[in-house]
Short mmCIF file of C-alpha atoms in Angstrom, two decimals:
data_model
loop_
_atom_site.label_atom_id
_atom_site.label_comp_id
_atom_site.label_asym_id
_atom_site.label_seq_id
_atom_site.Cartn_x
_atom_site.Cartn_y
_atom_site.Cartn_z
CA MET A 1460 172.44 73.38 146.60
CA LYS A 1461 170.13 70.70 145.66
CA ARG A 1462 166.81 71.88 147.33
CA THR A 1463 167.10 74.94 145.64
CA SER A 1464 167.21 73.26 141.91
CA SER A 1465 164.36 71.31 143.11
CA LEU A 1466 162.10 74.44 143.59
CA GLU A 1467 163.42 76.43 140.48
CA THR A 1468 162.20 73.04 138.59
CA LEU A 1469 158.96 73.38 140.17
CA PHE A 1470 158.83 76.76 139.28
CA LYS A 1471 159.98 76.35 135.77
CA THR A 1472 157.26 73.02 135.65
CA LEU A 1473 154.49 75.04 137.18
CA ALA A 1474 155.05 77.69 134.87
CA SER A 1475 155.33 76.32 131.72
CA SER A 1476 152.12 74.36 132.62
CA LEU A 1477 149.91 77.93 133.23
CA SER A 1478 149.04 80.12 130.11
CA ILE A 1479 150.63 83.52 129.38
CA ALA A 1480 147.05 84.97 130.73
CA THR A 1481 147.24 82.96 133.72
CA LEU A 1482 150.92 83.86 134.32
CA ASN A 1483 149.97 87.96 133.34
CA SER A 1484 146.56 87.99 135.53
CA ILE A 1485 148.63 86.69 138.56
CA ARG A 1486 151.39 88.91 138.26
CA LEU A 1487 148.96 92.26 137.79
CA LEU A 1488 146.66 90.76 141.07
CA THR A 1489 149.95 90.35 142.92
CA LYS A 1490 151.07 94.33 141.90
CA ILE A 1491 147.25 95.35 142.51
CA SER A 1492 146.67 93.45 145.53
CA THR A 1493 150.65 94.84 146.99
CA LYS A 1494 149.42 98.49 146.09
CA ILE A 1495 146.50 98.31 148.30
CA THR A 1496 148.16 96.46 151.11
CA MET A 1497 151.16 99.31 151.28
CA SER A 1498 148.42 102.00 150.90
CA ARG A 1499 146.63 100.61 153.79
CA ILE A 1500 149.78 100.23 156.16
CA ASP A 1501 150.76 104.20 154.80
CA LYS A 1502 148.18 105.18 156.78
CA LYS A 1503 149.14 103.40 159.52
CA MET A 1504 145.55 101.24 159.51
CA ASN A 1505 144.51 98.21 160.12
CA GLN A 1506 142.06 95.74 157.86
CA THR A 1507 139.11 97.32 159.89
CA GLN A 1508 140.15 100.78 159.95
CA PHE A 1509 140.69 101.08 156.46
CA ALA A 1510 137.76 98.96 155.42
CA LYS A 1511 135.77 101.69 157.11
CA PHE A 1512 137.66 104.22 155.09
CA MET A 1513 137.08 102.36 151.59
CA GLY A 1514 133.36 101.52 152.70
CA VAL A 1515 133.37 97.84 152.36
CA SER A 1516 134.02 94.94 154.87
CA GLN A 1517 137.05 93.92 156.68
CA GLY A 1518 136.39 90.59 154.85
CA MET A 1519 136.41 92.49 151.12
CA ILE A 1520 140.00 94.38 152.21
CA SER A 1521 141.29 90.75 152.84
CA LYS A 1522 140.32 89.49 149.60
CA TRP A 1523 141.72 92.68 147.96
CA GLU A 1524 144.76 91.95 149.82
CA SER A 1525 145.11 88.15 148.86
CA GLY A 1526 145.43 88.81 145.54
CA ASP A 1527 143.05 86.08 144.55
CA TYR A 1528 140.23 88.55 143.93
CA ASN A 1529 139.09 89.47 140.35
CA PHE A 1530 138.51 93.16 140.08
CA THR A 1531 136.79 94.98 137.56
CA ILE A 1532 138.22 98.14 136.19
CA LYS A 1533 135.32 100.05 137.68
CA GLN A 1534 136.17 98.66 140.99
CA LEU A 1535 140.05 99.67 140.59
CA CYS A 1536 138.94 102.92 139.24
CA GLU A 1537 136.87 103.51 142.58
CA ILE A 1538 139.65 101.78 144.92
CA CYS A 1539 142.18 104.32 143.05
CA GLU A 1540 139.99 107.58 143.40
CA LYS A 1541 139.68 106.87 146.95
CA LEU A 1542 143.18 106.39 147.40
CA GLU A 1543 144.27 109.11 145.16
CA LEU A 1544 146.04 106.98 142.80
CA THR A 1545 145.86 107.57 138.92
CA PRO A 1546 145.40 104.31 137.22
CA ASN A 1547 147.40 103.56 134.41
CA ILE A 1548 147.43 100.14 132.44
CA GLU A 1549 149.66 100.06 129.48
CA PHE A 1550 149.99 97.47 126.91
CA GLN A 1551 152.68 96.01 124.66
CA SER A 1552 153.42 93.84 121.80
CA GLN A 1553 154.40 89.95 122.80
CA ASN A 1554 157.44 91.16 120.33
CA SER A 1555 158.25 93.88 122.18
CA ALA A 1556 161.13 93.40 124.91
CA THR A 1557 159.36 95.37 127.36
CA GLU A 1558 157.38 93.49 129.40
CA TYR A 1559 153.33 94.64 129.96
CA THR A 1560 153.48 96.66 133.41
CA PRO A 1561 150.33 98.29 135.14
CA ARG A 1562 151.23 101.47 136.92
CA PHE A 1563 149.33 102.81 140.03
CA ASP A 1564 150.85 106.37 139.92
CA ALA A 1565 149.89 108.50 143.01
#
């Protein structure tokens, strides 16, 4: 039980030291990389096969899936086009109870 409390305290401390912009970018990059990874898995491809399908290197696929790659809007649109996804980014007021959530609809 003490270990869980320590982890929770650590996460809260880390989160409090990061800006809202940094937390939002981490959240968004995680969602994007997860969607790309799941698309690859749905197509039953390894990273090398998926790289060939996407027209990029296997190293680039690895970067995309790591959640640490800073995509441009154009790159995201090109990825979505290739994966037959529709990019959908919504912005909500910070005063709103609804959190900003990008959607990548199939």
